[in-house]
Amino acid sequence: MSLRASPPTHIPVLLQETIEALAVQPGGRYIDCTLGAGGHVAAILEHSSPGGQLLGIDADPEAVKIAGERLKAHSGSTLLINENFVNLQAICIKYDFHPVHGILFDLGLSSLQLDSNGRGFSFQHDASLDMRLSPDQEVTAADIVNTFPETELAYLIRTCGEEGYSHQIARHIVQKRPIRTTLQLVRTIEQAIGGRRGKIHPATKTFQALRIAVNRELEHLESALKQAVSLLGFEGKLVVISYHSLEDRIVKQFMHQESKDCICPPGTPTCVCGHTASLRLINKKVITPSLAEVQLNPRSRSAKLRAAERIITYDEQYKTIEKLCFSVKPKDNGWRKPTLLKRLQWAFLTP
Ligand SMILES: C[S@@+](CC[C@H](N)C(=O)[O-])C[C@H]1O[C@@H](n2cnc3c(N)ncnc32)[C@H](O)[C@@H]1O
């Protein structure tokens, strides 16, 4: 049965573009840091067959369960882990899953989470103000809304929601506390700044800010991108799909910085940073969905895909070979050579 025959619950965004950017090949090893409903993973498994291996990570236990059901037939080649991608390196070391041919981040929330009635992510359903990806997290959106001082709330709504009316919204929230549900918050925001402005709902930006803060989305992304680079083999691909400008800025700056040999401030007479490039940009221009995709799946409209590939200096290549040669214990029975060869193949991602 084709993997795509499962009933669609979340439509994977920029699917073809993602498979191309990852350059998925038979026998390759891939990590999807944002498993979701398993849409991208299903396509990666199809294209990496035969012999492909996949590690899927999601902070939301519900997502891991749903993806697990969908990918049941592929349990031999997939490892699905309920974890936050901020622990990416530790997860890969624990499961001995590195180096890899490609790593994908499809950030944000799945339609399953947005459409779920009880999670508090959407301002269209009444629910308790939760917004946590995992029930193990301590801080909920209600905690922030009901305990932050007004100035901190305004700062959060301005910086993480890029909301111009942050002060008015924060003042109204503080006056109306305690606020326990999404619709109470929506009404408070509407009282603060009025009804719909243009195409976007007046609560959109405040909800975005709270979700980012509850899940520490920006700091986790920054940390995970650095970890991802160290897990890629030679010419391994890093592909990131983001859905708002704060995420995209982090991805863009990271990839640009990591593709430069020197990151000294402009005008520095000689390089003092000693930085060497670890990535090469694959697409200099950001990739966005076609009009047809947006019409089919309006949630894809803000998507931006950026991709880069790992470059390894001669020095690093030499050190990797040296490390691998000396880490394999010599034995008489002839297994030493193939084991070392396999490890070298993984490090340099030869077929
Ligand atoms: C847009 S969805 C991914 C959809 C998936 N690509 C598909 O096609 O079905 C994003 C997923 O990333 C997960 N997520 C977001 N931040 C995360 C984090 N820091 N660690 C692990 N998972 C995260 C969310 O729980 C959500 O399931």
Coordinates of C-alpha atoms and ligand atoms in Angstrom, one line a residue:
M1 CA 0.0 0.0 0.0
S2 CA 1.3 3.4 -0.8
L3 CA 2.2 5.5 2.2
R4 CA 0.2 8.4 0.7
A5 CA -3.0 6.4 0.7
S6 CA -3.6 7.2 4.4
P7 CA -6.4 9.7 4.9
P8 CA -5.0 13.3 4.8
T9 CA -5.0 14.9 8.2
H10 CA -2.3 17.5 7.6
I11 CA -1.2 18.4 4.1
P12 CA 2.6 18.5 4.0
V13 CA 3.9 21.9 2.8
L14 CA 6.4 22.3 -0.1
L15 CA 6.6 18.5 -0.3
Q16 CA 8.3 18.1 -3.7
E17 CA 10.6 21.0 -3.0
T18 CA 11.6 19.4 0.4
I19 CA 12.4 16.1 -1.2
E20 CA 14.5 17.8 -3.9
A21 CA 16.3 20.0 -1.4
L22 CA 17.1 17.0 0.8
A23 CA 18.3 15.2 -2.3
V24 CA 16.7 12.0 -0.9
Q25 CA 18.5 8.9 -2.2
P26 CA 18.0 5.2 -1.7
G27 CA 19.7 3.9 1.4
G28 CA 20.0 7.4 2.9
R29 CA 19.7 8.3 6.6
Y30 CA 17.4 11.2 7.5
I31 CA 16.1 13.0 10.5
D32 CA 12.8 14.8 10.6
C33 CA 12.9 17.0 13.7
T34 CA 9.2 17.9 13.4
L35 CA 7.4 14.7 12.6
G36 CA 3.9 16.0 12.9
A37 CA 1.4 13.8 11.1
G38 CA 4.3 12.1 9.3
G39 CA 3.6 13.7 5.8
H40 CA 7.1 14.6 4.9
V41 CA 8.5 11.4 6.5
A42 CA 6.2 9.2 4.4
A43 CA 7.6 10.8 1.2
I44 CA 11.2 10.6 2.5
L45 CA 10.7 6.9 3.2
E46 CA 9.3 6.4 -0.3
H47 CA 12.3 8.1 -1.9
S48 CA 15.0 6.5 0.3
S49 CA 13.7 3.0 -0.4
P50 CA 15.3 0.5 -0.5
G51 CA 17.4 0.7 2.7
G52 CA 16.5 4.2 3.9
Q53 CA 16.5 4.9 7.6
L54 CA 14.6 7.6 9.4
L55 CA 14.6 9.2 12.8
G56 CA 11.5 11.2 13.5
I57 CA 11.2 13.6 16.5
D58 CA 8.2 15.4 17.9
A59 CA 7.6 17.2 21.2
D60 CA 3.9 16.3 21.1
P61 CA 3.2 12.7 22.2
E62 CA -0.1 12.8 20.3
A63 CA 1.8 13.5 17.0
V64 CA 4.2 10.7 17.6
K65 CA 1.3 8.3 18.2
I66 CA -0.5 9.4 15.0
A67 CA 2.7 9.2 12.9
G68 CA 3.5 5.8 14.4
E69 CA 0.1 4.5 13.2
R70 CA 0.6 5.9 9.8
L71 CA 4.1 4.5 9.4
K72 CA 3.4 1.1 11.0
A73 CA 4.5 -0.8 7.9
H74 CA 7.9 0.9 8.1
S75 CA 8.7 0.2 11.7
G76 CA 11.9 -1.6 10.7
S77 CA 13.4 1.5 9.1
T78 CA 11.9 4.3 11.3
L79 CA 12.7 5.3 14.9
L80 CA 10.1 7.7 16.3
I81 CA 10.9 9.7 19.4
N82 CA 8.8 11.9 21.6
E83 CA 11.3 14.6 22.5
N84 CA 12.0 18.2 22.0
F85 CA 14.4 19.0 19.1
V86 CA 16.4 21.2 21.4
N87 CA 17.9 17.8 22.5
L88 CA 18.7 16.8 19.0
Q89 CA 22.4 15.9 19.4
A90 CA 21.8 13.9 22.6
I91 CA 19.0 12.0 20.9
C92 CA 21.3 11.1 17.9
I93 CA 24.1 10.1 20.2
K94 CA 21.8 8.0 22.3
Y95 CA 20.5 6.1 19.3
D96 CA 23.8 6.1 17.4
F97 CA 22.0 7.9 14.5
H98 CA 24.7 10.1 12.9
P99 CA 26.1 11.2 10.6
V100 CA 23.1 11.6 8.3
H101 CA 22.3 12.6 4.7
G102 CA 19.7 15.1 5.6
I103 CA 17.8 16.9 8.4
L104 CA 14.4 18.5 8.1
F105 CA 12.7 21.1 10.3
D106 CA 9.1 21.9 9.3
L107 CA 8.4 24.4 12.0
G108 CA 5.3 25.5 13.8
L109 CA 2.1 23.5 14.3
S110 CA 0.3 20.8 12.3
S111 CA -3.3 21.2 11.3
L112 CA -4.1 18.5 13.9
Q113 CA -2.8 20.7 16.6
L114 CA -4.4 23.9 15.2
D115 CA -7.8 22.2 14.7
S116 CA -7.8 20.4 18.0
N117 CA -10.4 21.8 20.4
G118 CA -8.7 21.3 23.6
R119 CA -5.1 22.6 23.2
G120 CA -5.7 26.4 23.1
F121 CA -3.6 27.1 20.0
S122 CA -6.5 28.5 18.0
F123 CA -8.6 31.5 18.7
Q124 CA -11.4 29.9 16.7
H125 CA -12.2 27.2 19.4
D126 CA -12.9 27.9 23.0
A127 CA -10.4 26.0 25.2
S128 CA -8.3 26.5 28.2
L129 CA -5.3 28.8 27.5
D130 CA -2.7 26.0 27.4
M131 CA -0.6 26.1 24.1
R132 CA 2.0 23.6 25.3
L133 CA 3.4 21.2 22.7
S134 CA 4.0 18.6 25.5
P135 CA 2.1 18.1 28.7
D136 CA 5.4 17.7 30.5
Q137 CA 6.2 21.4 30.0
E138 CA 5.4 23.5 33.1
V139 CA 4.4 26.9 31.8
T140 CA 1.1 27.4 30.0
A141 CA -0.2 30.4 28.2
A142 CA -2.6 31.1 31.1
D143 CA 0.4 31.3 33.5
I144 CA 2.0 34.0 31.3
V145 CA -1.3 35.9 30.7
N146 CA -2.2 35.9 34.4
T147 CA 1.2 36.5 36.0
F148 CA 3.4 38.7 33.8
P149 CA 3.7 42.4 34.7
E150 CA 2.0 44.6 32.1
T151 CA 5.3 45.9 30.7
E152 CA 6.7 42.4 30.2
L153 CA 3.4 41.3 28.5
A154 CA 3.6 44.3 26.2
Y155 CA 7.2 43.5 25.4
L156 CA 6.4 39.9 24.7
I157 CA 3.5 40.7 22.4
R158 CA 5.5 43.3 20.5
T159 CA 8.7 41.2 20.1
C160 CA 7.3 37.7 19.5
G161 CA 4.0 38.7 17.9
E162 CA 5.3 41.8 16.0
E163 CA 2.0 43.5 17.2
G164 CA 1.9 47.3 17.0
Y165 CA -0.9 47.6 19.6
S166 CA 1.0 45.6 22.3
H167 CA 0.6 48.2 25.0
Q168 CA -3.2 48.5 24.6
I169 CA -3.6 44.7 24.5
A170 CA -1.3 44.2 27.6
R171 CA -3.2 46.9 29.5
H172 CA -6.6 45.3 28.8
I173 CA -5.3 41.8 29.7
V174 CA -4.1 43.1 33.1
Q175 CA -7.5 44.8 33.7
K176 CA -9.5 41.6 32.8
R177 CA -7.4 39.1 34.7
P178 CA -7.9 36.2 35.5
I179 CA -8.3 35.1 31.9
R180 CA -8.6 31.3 31.6
T181 CA -9.9 30.6 28.1
T182 CA -9.0 31.4 24.5
L183 CA -12.3 33.1 23.8
Q184 CA -12.0 35.3 27.0
L185 CA -8.6 36.4 25.6
V186 CA -10.0 37.0 22.1
R187 CA -12.7 39.2 23.5
T188 CA -10.2 41.1 25.6
I189 CA -8.0 41.7 22.6
E190 CA -11.0 42.9 20.5
Q191 CA -12.0 45.3 23.2
A192 CA -8.4 46.6 23.3
I193 CA -7.9 47.2 19.5
G194 CA -11.3 46.7 17.9
G195 CA -12.5 44.1 15.4
R196 CA -10.9 42.6 12.3
R197 CA -8.1 44.6 10.6
G198 CA -7.7 43.6 7.0
K199 CA -7.3 39.9 6.4
I200 CA -5.9 38.9 9.8
H201 CA -7.9 38.4 13.0
P202 CA -6.9 40.9 15.7
A203 CA -5.9 38.0 18.0
T204 CA -3.5 36.4 15.5
K205 CA -0.3 38.1 16.7
T206 CA -0.9 37.9 20.4
F207 CA -1.7 34.1 20.1
Q208 CA 1.6 33.7 18.1
A209 CA 3.6 35.6 20.8
L210 CA 2.1 33.4 23.6
R211 CA 2.8 30.2 21.7
I212 CA 6.4 31.2 21.0
A213 CA 6.9 32.1 24.6
V214 CA 5.3 29.0 26.1
N215 CA 7.3 26.6 23.9
R216 CA 10.5 28.8 23.8
E217 CA 10.4 28.3 20.0
L218 CA 13.0 30.8 19.0
E219 CA 15.7 29.8 21.4
H220 CA 15.1 26.1 20.8
L221 CA 15.4 26.7 17.0
E222 CA 18.7 28.5 17.3
S223 CA 20.1 25.8 19.5
A224 CA 18.8 22.9 17.3
L225 CA 20.2 24.4 14.1
K226 CA 23.7 24.5 15.5
Q227 CA 23.4 20.9 16.7
A228 CA 22.0 19.8 13.3
V229 CA 25.2 21.0 11.4
S230 CA 27.4 18.8 13.6
L231 CA 25.2 15.7 12.7
L232 CA 25.4 16.1 9.0
G233 CA 27.9 14.0 6.9
F234 CA 29.8 15.5 4.0
E235 CA 27.4 17.3 1.7
G236 CA 24.5 16.3 4.0
K237 CA 21.5 18.7 3.6
L238 CA 19.8 20.9 6.1
V239 CA 16.3 22.0 5.1
V240 CA 14.1 24.3 7.1
I241 CA 10.5 25.4 6.4
S242 CA 9.4 28.4 8.6
Y243 CA 6.0 30.1 8.8
H244 CA 6.7 33.5 10.3
S245 CA 9.3 36.2 9.9
L246 CA 10.9 35.7 13.3
E247 CA 11.7 32.0 12.6
D248 CA 12.8 32.8 9.0
R249 CA 15.2 35.5 10.2
I250 CA 16.9 33.1 12.6
V251 CA 17.2 30.4 9.8
K252 CA 18.4 33.0 7.2
Q253 CA 21.0 34.5 9.5
F254 CA 22.3 31.1 10.7
M255 CA 22.7 29.7 7.2
H256 CA 24.4 32.9 5.9
Q257 CA 26.8 33.1 8.9
E258 CA 27.6 29.4 8.6
S259 CA 28.4 29.8 4.9
K260 CA 31.1 32.4 5.5
D261 CA 34.7 31.8 6.3
C262 CA 35.1 35.0 8.3
I263 CA 32.4 36.7 10.4
C264 CA 34.4 39.6 11.7
P265 CA 32.6 42.9 11.7
P266 CA 32.9 44.8 8.4
G267 CA 36.0 46.9 8.2
T268 CA 38.1 44.7 10.5
P269 CA 41.6 44.8 8.8
T270 CA 42.5 41.2 9.4
C271 CA 40.4 38.3 10.4
V272 CA 40.4 37.6 14.2
C273 CA 37.4 35.3 14.5
G274 CA 38.9 32.2 13.0
H275 CA 35.5 31.1 11.8
T276 CA 35.3 28.6 8.9
A277 CA 32.3 27.9 6.8
S278 CA 30.4 24.7 7.7
L279 CA 27.6 25.1 5.2
R280 CA 27.1 26.0 1.5
L281 CA 23.7 27.6 0.6
I282 CA 21.8 25.4 -1.8
N283 CA 19.1 28.0 -2.7
K284 CA 20.3 31.6 -2.5
K285 CA 16.7 32.7 -2.9
V286 CA 14.1 31.5 -0.5
I287 CA 11.6 28.9 -1.8
T288 CA 7.9 29.7 -1.4
P289 CA 4.7 27.7 -2.3
S290 CA 3.2 28.1 -5.8
L291 CA -0.2 29.7 -6.2
A292 CA -1.7 26.3 -6.9
E293 CA -0.4 25.0 -3.5
V294 CA -1.7 28.0 -1.6
Q295 CA -5.1 27.5 -3.2
L296 CA -5.1 23.8 -2.3
N297 CA -3.7 24.4 1.2
P298 CA -4.1 28.0 2.4
R299 CA -2.1 27.2 5.5
S300 CA 1.0 26.9 3.3
R301 CA 0.8 30.6 2.3
S302 CA 3.4 32.0 4.7
A303 CA 5.9 29.0 4.2
K304 CA 9.5 29.7 3.4
L305 CA 12.0 27.0 2.6
R306 CA 15.8 27.5 3.0
A307 CA 18.3 24.8 2.4
A308 CA 22.1 24.4 2.8
E309 CA 24.6 21.5 2.6
R310 CA 27.4 20.6 4.9
I311 CA 30.9 21.3 3.8
I312 CA 33.9 19.8 5.6
T313 CA 37.4 21.2 5.3
Y314 CA 40.3 18.9 4.4
D315 CA 41.5 19.3 8.0
E316 CA 38.2 18.0 9.3
Q317 CA 38.1 15.1 6.8
Y318 CA 41.6 14.1 7.8
K319 CA 40.6 14.2 11.5
T320 CA 37.5 12.1 10.9
I321 CA 39.4 9.5 9.0
E322 CA 42.1 9.4 11.7
K323 CA 39.5 9.2 14.5
L324 CA 37.6 6.4 12.8
C325 CA 40.7 4.4 12.0
F326 CA 41.9 4.5 15.6
S327 CA 38.5 3.9 17.2
V328 CA 38.1 0.5 15.5
K329 CA 39.8 -2.2 17.5
P330 CA 42.0 -4.5 15.4
K331 CA 40.7 -8.2 15.2
D332 CA 42.1 -11.2 13.3
N333 CA 38.8 -12.5 11.9
G334 CA 38.5 -10.0 9.1
W335 CA 35.6 -7.8 10.3
R336 CA 37.7 -4.8 10.9
K337 CA 37.9 -3.6 7.3
P338 CA 34.2 -3.6 6.5
T339 CA 33.3 -1.9 9.8
L340 CA 35.8 0.8 9.3
L341 CA 34.6 1.1 5.6
K342 CA 31.0 1.4 6.7
R343 CA 31.8 4.1 9.2
L344 CA 33.8 6.0 6.6
Q345 CA 30.9 5.7 4.1
W346 CA 28.5 7.1 6.7
A347 CA 30.8 10.0 7.5
F348 CA 31.3 10.9 3.9
L349 CA 27.9 9.8 2.8
T350 CA 29.0 7.7 -0.2
P351 CA 26.3 5.2 -1.3
Ligands
LIG1 C1 4.2 21.8 10.8 S1 4.1 20.4 11.9 C2 5.0 19.2 10.9 C3 4.2 18.5 9.9 C4 4.9 17.4 9.2 N1 6.0 17.9 8.5 C5 3.9 16.6 8.3 O1 4.1 16.8 7.1 O2 3.0 16.0 8.8 C6 5.3 20.8 13.1 C7 5.5 19.8 14.2 O3 6.6 20.1 14.9 C8 6.5 19.9 16.2 N2 7.4 20.7 17.0 C9 7.4 22.1 17.0 N3 8.4 22.5 17.8 C10 9.1 21.4 18.2 C11 10.2 21.2 19.0 N4 10.9 22.2 19.6 N5 10.6 19.9 19.2 C12 10.0 18.9 18.7 N6 8.8 19.0 17.9 C13 8.4 20.2 17.7 C14 5.0 20.2 16.5 O4 4.5 19.5 17.6 C15 4.3 19.7 15.2 O5 3.8 18.4 15.3

